[in-house]
Short mmCIF file of C-alpha atoms and ligand atoms in Angstrom, two decimals:
data_model
loop_
_atom_site.label_atom_id
_atom_site.label_comp_id
_atom_site.label_asym_id
_atom_site.label_seq_id
_atom_site.Cartn_x
_atom_site.Cartn_y
_atom_site.Cartn_z
CA UNK A 11 -7.69 17.72 -19.59
CA UNK A 12 -4.53 16.87 -17.65
CA UNK A 13 -4.34 13.33 -16.27
CA UNK A 14 -2.42 12.29 -13.16
CA UNK A 15 -1.79 8.80 -11.85
CA UNK A 16 -2.32 8.06 -8.15
CA UNK A 17 -0.44 5.21 -6.47
CA UNK A 18 -2.81 4.21 -3.69
CA UNK A 19 -4.64 1.17 -2.40
CA UNK A 20 -7.15 3.34 -0.55
CA UNK A 21 -10.40 3.75 -2.50
CA UNK A 22 -11.57 6.63 -0.28
CA UNK A 23 -8.39 8.61 -0.89
CA UNK A 24 -8.89 8.08 -4.61
CA UNK A 25 -12.47 9.34 -4.47
CA UNK A 26 -11.43 12.43 -2.49
CA UNK A 27 -8.56 13.14 -4.89
CA UNK A 28 -10.94 12.86 -7.85
CA UNK A 29 -13.32 15.43 -6.34
CA UNK A 30 -10.59 17.86 -5.25
CA UNK A 31 -8.44 17.69 -8.40
CA UNK A 32 -11.50 17.53 -10.66
CA UNK A 33 -12.10 21.14 -9.64
CA UNK A 34 -8.84 22.02 -11.42
CA UNK A 35 -9.68 20.05 -14.55
CA UNK A 36 -7.31 17.26 -13.49
CA UNK A 37 -8.38 13.66 -14.04
CA UNK A 38 -7.12 11.03 -11.57
CA UNK A 39 -6.35 7.46 -12.59
CA UNK A 40 -5.43 4.91 -9.92
CA UNK A 41 -2.34 2.84 -10.52
CA UNK A 42 -1.15 -0.29 -8.73
CA UNK A 43 2.39 -0.65 -7.42
CA UNK A 44 4.46 -0.97 -4.31
CA UNK A 45 4.24 1.98 -1.92
CA UNK A 46 7.25 1.41 0.30
CA UNK A 47 6.73 3.14 3.65
CA UNK A 48 9.85 3.84 5.71
CA UNK A 49 9.45 4.35 9.45
CA UNK A 50 9.84 8.07 9.97
CA UNK A 51 7.95 10.63 12.04
CA UNK A 52 8.00 12.84 8.92
CA UNK A 53 5.33 12.13 6.30
CA UNK A 54 7.39 14.21 3.85
CA UNK A 55 10.30 11.77 4.22
CA UNK A 56 7.89 8.84 3.79
CA UNK A 57 6.48 10.08 0.46
CA UNK A 58 9.87 11.25 -0.84
CA UNK A 59 11.34 7.80 -0.26
CA UNK A 60 8.32 6.07 -1.79
CA UNK A 61 8.57 8.31 -4.89
CA UNK A 62 12.31 7.66 -5.34
CA UNK A 63 11.73 3.92 -4.90
CA UNK A 64 9.00 3.70 -7.54
CA UNK A 65 10.67 6.03 -10.05
CA UNK A 66 12.08 3.31 -12.33
CA UNK A 67 9.26 0.82 -11.73
CA UNK A 68 6.26 2.92 -12.78
CA UNK A 69 6.85 5.19 -15.74
CA UNK A 70 3.53 7.02 -15.97
CA UNK A 71 3.76 10.73 -15.10
CA UNK A 72 2.73 12.82 -13.29
CA UNK A 73 2.49 10.20 -10.53
CA UNK A 74 1.09 11.06 -7.10
CA UNK A 75 1.86 9.29 -3.83
CA UNK A 76 0.19 10.35 -0.59
CA UNK A 77 0.81 9.53 3.04
CA UNK A 78 -1.38 10.74 5.85
CA UNK A 79 -2.13 10.27 9.50
CA UNK A 80 -3.83 11.43 12.66
CA UNK A 81 -1.60 13.17 15.23
CA UNK A 82 -3.01 13.35 18.77
CA UNK A 83 -1.44 15.97 21.02
CA UNK A 84 -1.96 14.20 24.37
CA UNK A 85 -0.32 11.07 22.86
CA UNK A 86 2.64 13.13 21.59
CA UNK A 87 1.63 12.73 17.98
CA UNK A 88 0.64 9.04 18.07
CA UNK A 89 -0.54 7.32 15.85
CA UNK A 90 0.92 9.72 13.21
CA UNK A 91 2.71 7.75 10.48
CA UNK A 92 1.41 4.52 12.04
CA UNK A 93 -2.26 5.48 11.61
CA UNK A 94 -3.13 2.73 9.16
CA UNK A 95 -1.66 0.02 11.41
CA UNK A 96 -3.30 1.45 14.52
CA UNK A 97 -6.65 1.67 12.72
CA UNK A 98 -6.35 -2.00 11.69
CA UNK A 99 -5.27 -3.15 15.16
CA UNK A 100 -6.76 -1.24 18.10
CA UNK A 101 -9.15 0.76 15.90
CA UNK A 102 -11.31 3.72 16.91
CA UNK A 103 -12.31 2.13 20.22
CA UNK A 104 -8.68 1.51 21.14
CA UNK A 105 -7.73 5.13 20.45
CA UNK A 106 -10.71 6.35 22.48
CA UNK A 107 -9.62 4.07 25.34
CA UNK A 108 -6.15 5.62 25.31
CA UNK A 109 -7.84 9.01 25.69
CA UNK A 110 -10.22 7.93 28.47
CA UNK A 111 -10.28 10.67 31.13
CA UNK A 112 -7.84 12.76 29.06
CA UNK A 113 -9.04 16.35 28.88
CA UNK A 114 -6.78 17.55 26.06
CA UNK A 115 -8.54 16.23 22.93
CA UNK A 116 -6.52 18.32 20.44
CA UNK A 117 -5.43 16.54 17.26
CA UNK A 118 -4.67 17.16 13.63
CA UNK A 119 -4.68 15.22 10.40
CA UNK A 120 -1.73 15.70 8.11
CA UNK A 121 -1.18 14.66 4.51
CA UNK A 122 1.97 14.79 2.41
CA UNK A 123 1.73 14.37 -1.35
CA UNK A 124 4.68 13.67 -3.63
CA UNK A 125 4.32 14.32 -7.32
CA UNK A 126 6.80 12.54 -9.55
CA UNK A 127 7.08 14.76 -12.62
CA UNK A 128 8.06 13.95 -16.21
CA UNK A 129 11.71 14.85 -15.61
CA UNK A 130 11.67 12.63 -12.46
CA UNK A 131 11.82 15.64 -10.16
CA UNK A 132 9.79 15.13 -6.98
CA UNK A 133 7.51 17.97 -5.87
CA UNK A 134 6.10 17.69 -2.34
CA UNK A 135 3.23 19.47 -0.64
CA UNK A 136 1.59 19.08 2.74
CA UNK A 137 -1.69 19.99 4.37
CA UNK A 138 -3.09 19.97 7.89
CA UNK A 139 -6.50 20.27 9.50
CA UNK A 140 -6.74 20.93 13.23
CA UNK A 141 -9.52 19.72 15.47
CA UNK A 142 -10.31 17.46 18.40
CA UNK A 143 -11.05 13.85 19.17
CA UNK A 144 -14.70 13.16 19.99
CA UNK A 145 -15.73 11.07 23.02
CA UNK A 146 -17.46 8.46 20.87
CA UNK A 147 -17.59 7.58 17.15
CA UNK A 148 -20.32 9.38 15.22
CA UNK A 149 -21.37 9.39 11.57
CA UNK A 150 -21.12 6.93 8.72
CA UNK A 151 -19.43 8.90 5.95
CA UNK A 152 -15.74 9.02 5.06
CA UNK A 153 -13.24 6.43 6.29
CA UNK A 154 -10.58 5.67 8.89
CA UNK A 155 -10.63 8.04 11.84
CA UNK A 156 -13.33 10.32 10.37
CA UNK A 157 -15.99 9.20 12.94
CA UNK A 158 -13.89 10.49 15.86
CA UNK A 159 -12.40 13.68 14.37
CA UNK A 160 -14.20 17.00 14.85
CA UNK A 161 -12.56 19.74 12.74
CA UNK A 162 -12.08 23.21 14.24
CA UNK A 163 -15.10 25.46 13.70
CA UNK A 164 -17.57 22.54 13.62
CA UNK A 165 -19.32 20.48 16.27
CA UNK A 166 -19.72 17.35 14.17
CA UNK A 167 -17.23 14.71 13.04
CA UNK A 168 -15.92 14.41 9.49
CA UNK A 169 -18.03 11.25 9.22
CA UNK A 170 -21.15 13.29 10.02
CA UNK A 171 -20.19 16.32 7.93
CA UNK A 172 -19.54 14.33 4.76
CA UNK A 173 -17.54 14.89 1.59
CA UNK A 174 -18.58 18.36 0.70
CA UNK A 175 -17.26 19.95 3.90
CA UNK A 176 -14.33 17.54 4.26
CA UNK A 177 -13.02 18.15 0.74
CA UNK A 178 -13.00 21.90 1.39
CA UNK A 179 -11.03 21.90 4.65
CA UNK A 180 -9.19 18.59 4.96
CA UNK A 181 -5.45 17.95 5.15
CA UNK A 182 -5.73 16.08 1.84
CA UNK A 183 -7.61 18.92 0.16
CA UNK A 184 -4.91 21.42 1.19
CA UNK A 185 -2.01 19.22 0.08
CA UNK A 186 -3.70 18.32 -3.22
CA UNK A 187 -4.69 21.90 -4.02
CA UNK A 188 -1.06 22.99 -3.71
CA UNK A 189 0.01 20.15 -6.03
CA UNK A 190 -2.83 21.00 -8.45
CA UNK A 191 -1.44 24.52 -8.90
CA UNK A 192 2.02 23.12 -9.63
CA UNK A 193 0.66 20.53 -12.09
CA UNK A 194 -1.35 23.21 -13.85
CA UNK A 195 1.81 25.32 -14.25
CA UNK A 196 3.87 22.40 -15.53
CA UNK A 197 1.42 20.59 -17.80
CA UNK A 198 -0.76 23.23 -19.43
P1 ITT B 204 -2.15 4.08 0.65
O1 ITT B 204 -0.89 4.00 1.50
O2 ITT B 204 -2.27 2.91 -0.27
O3 ITT B 204 -2.32 5.40 -0.03
P2 ITT B 204 -3.40 3.86 3.26
O4 ITT B 204 -4.80 3.84 3.75
O5 ITT B 204 -2.48 2.75 3.70
O6 ITT B 204 -3.41 3.96 1.66
P3 ITT B 204 -1.67 5.68 4.69
O7 ITT B 204 -0.55 4.69 4.76
O8 ITT B 204 -1.37 7.08 4.32
O9 ITT B 204 -2.78 5.25 3.63
O10 ITT B 204 -2.46 5.58 6.06
C1 ITT B 204 -3.16 6.63 6.52
C2 ITT B 204 -4.18 6.16 7.54
O11 ITT B 204 -4.52 7.31 8.34
C3 ITT B 204 -5.47 5.72 6.87
O12 ITT B 204 -5.50 4.34 6.62
C4 ITT B 204 -6.52 6.16 7.90
O13 ITT B 204 -6.62 5.19 8.91
C5 ITT B 204 -5.89 7.43 8.47
N1 ITT B 204 -6.33 8.59 7.69
C6 ITT B 204 -5.64 9.33 6.80
N2 ITT B 204 -6.37 10.28 6.24
C7 ITT B 204 -7.59 10.16 6.78
C8 ITT B 204 -8.80 10.82 6.57
O14 ITT B 204 -8.94 11.78 5.67
N3 ITT B 204 -9.86 10.44 7.29
C9 ITT B 204 -9.76 9.44 8.19
N4 ITT B 204 -8.67 8.74 8.43
C10 ITT B 204 -7.57 9.08 7.71
#
């Protein structure tokens, strides 16, 4: 079994990564360390910088670093890379307030994953899931903005749909599946 290390402080991300990568026979071990997040509208740039920064500080390989966010069309992509901060400050209710009386509810989640390989090369993959912002929070599963995000093709939020559906169609699932194929090529 191939083992990868995942630099994250988010327990839910870890659990999702375990389920998704487990399907490829890849075991995921969390690792503690500093994830330096530059201010950039590009999640790819954020994870690339974080990977370069940590290169000489954490030596375990392959090492995964993920950055993700919710991009709301009517708010020109806000909160995007600032999703964690916005969640901790104005929260779901604050975001819903910003969208009060706004008809365009289109949004997407995006994830970028950097994989720091044995030779210190950085492989990056991304994934998106499109959908819309609900009018009120619903559901108790998942984390973050899951209670207000309704993925395309469904009429329930990620927090109502739960892991099984989310891990098939989510931004994280798409980004991690692409990395899983690369890891399988490199480490088997
Ligand atoms: P690490 O940086 O330690 O990995 P984090 O939670 O700080 O954990 P990010 O900086 O990537 O992760 O912040 C992304 C935020 O976007 C996250 O805290 C949620 O609020 C939101 N988010 C990302 N993916 C999500 C998902 O699948 N479901 C719900 N909200 C999500």
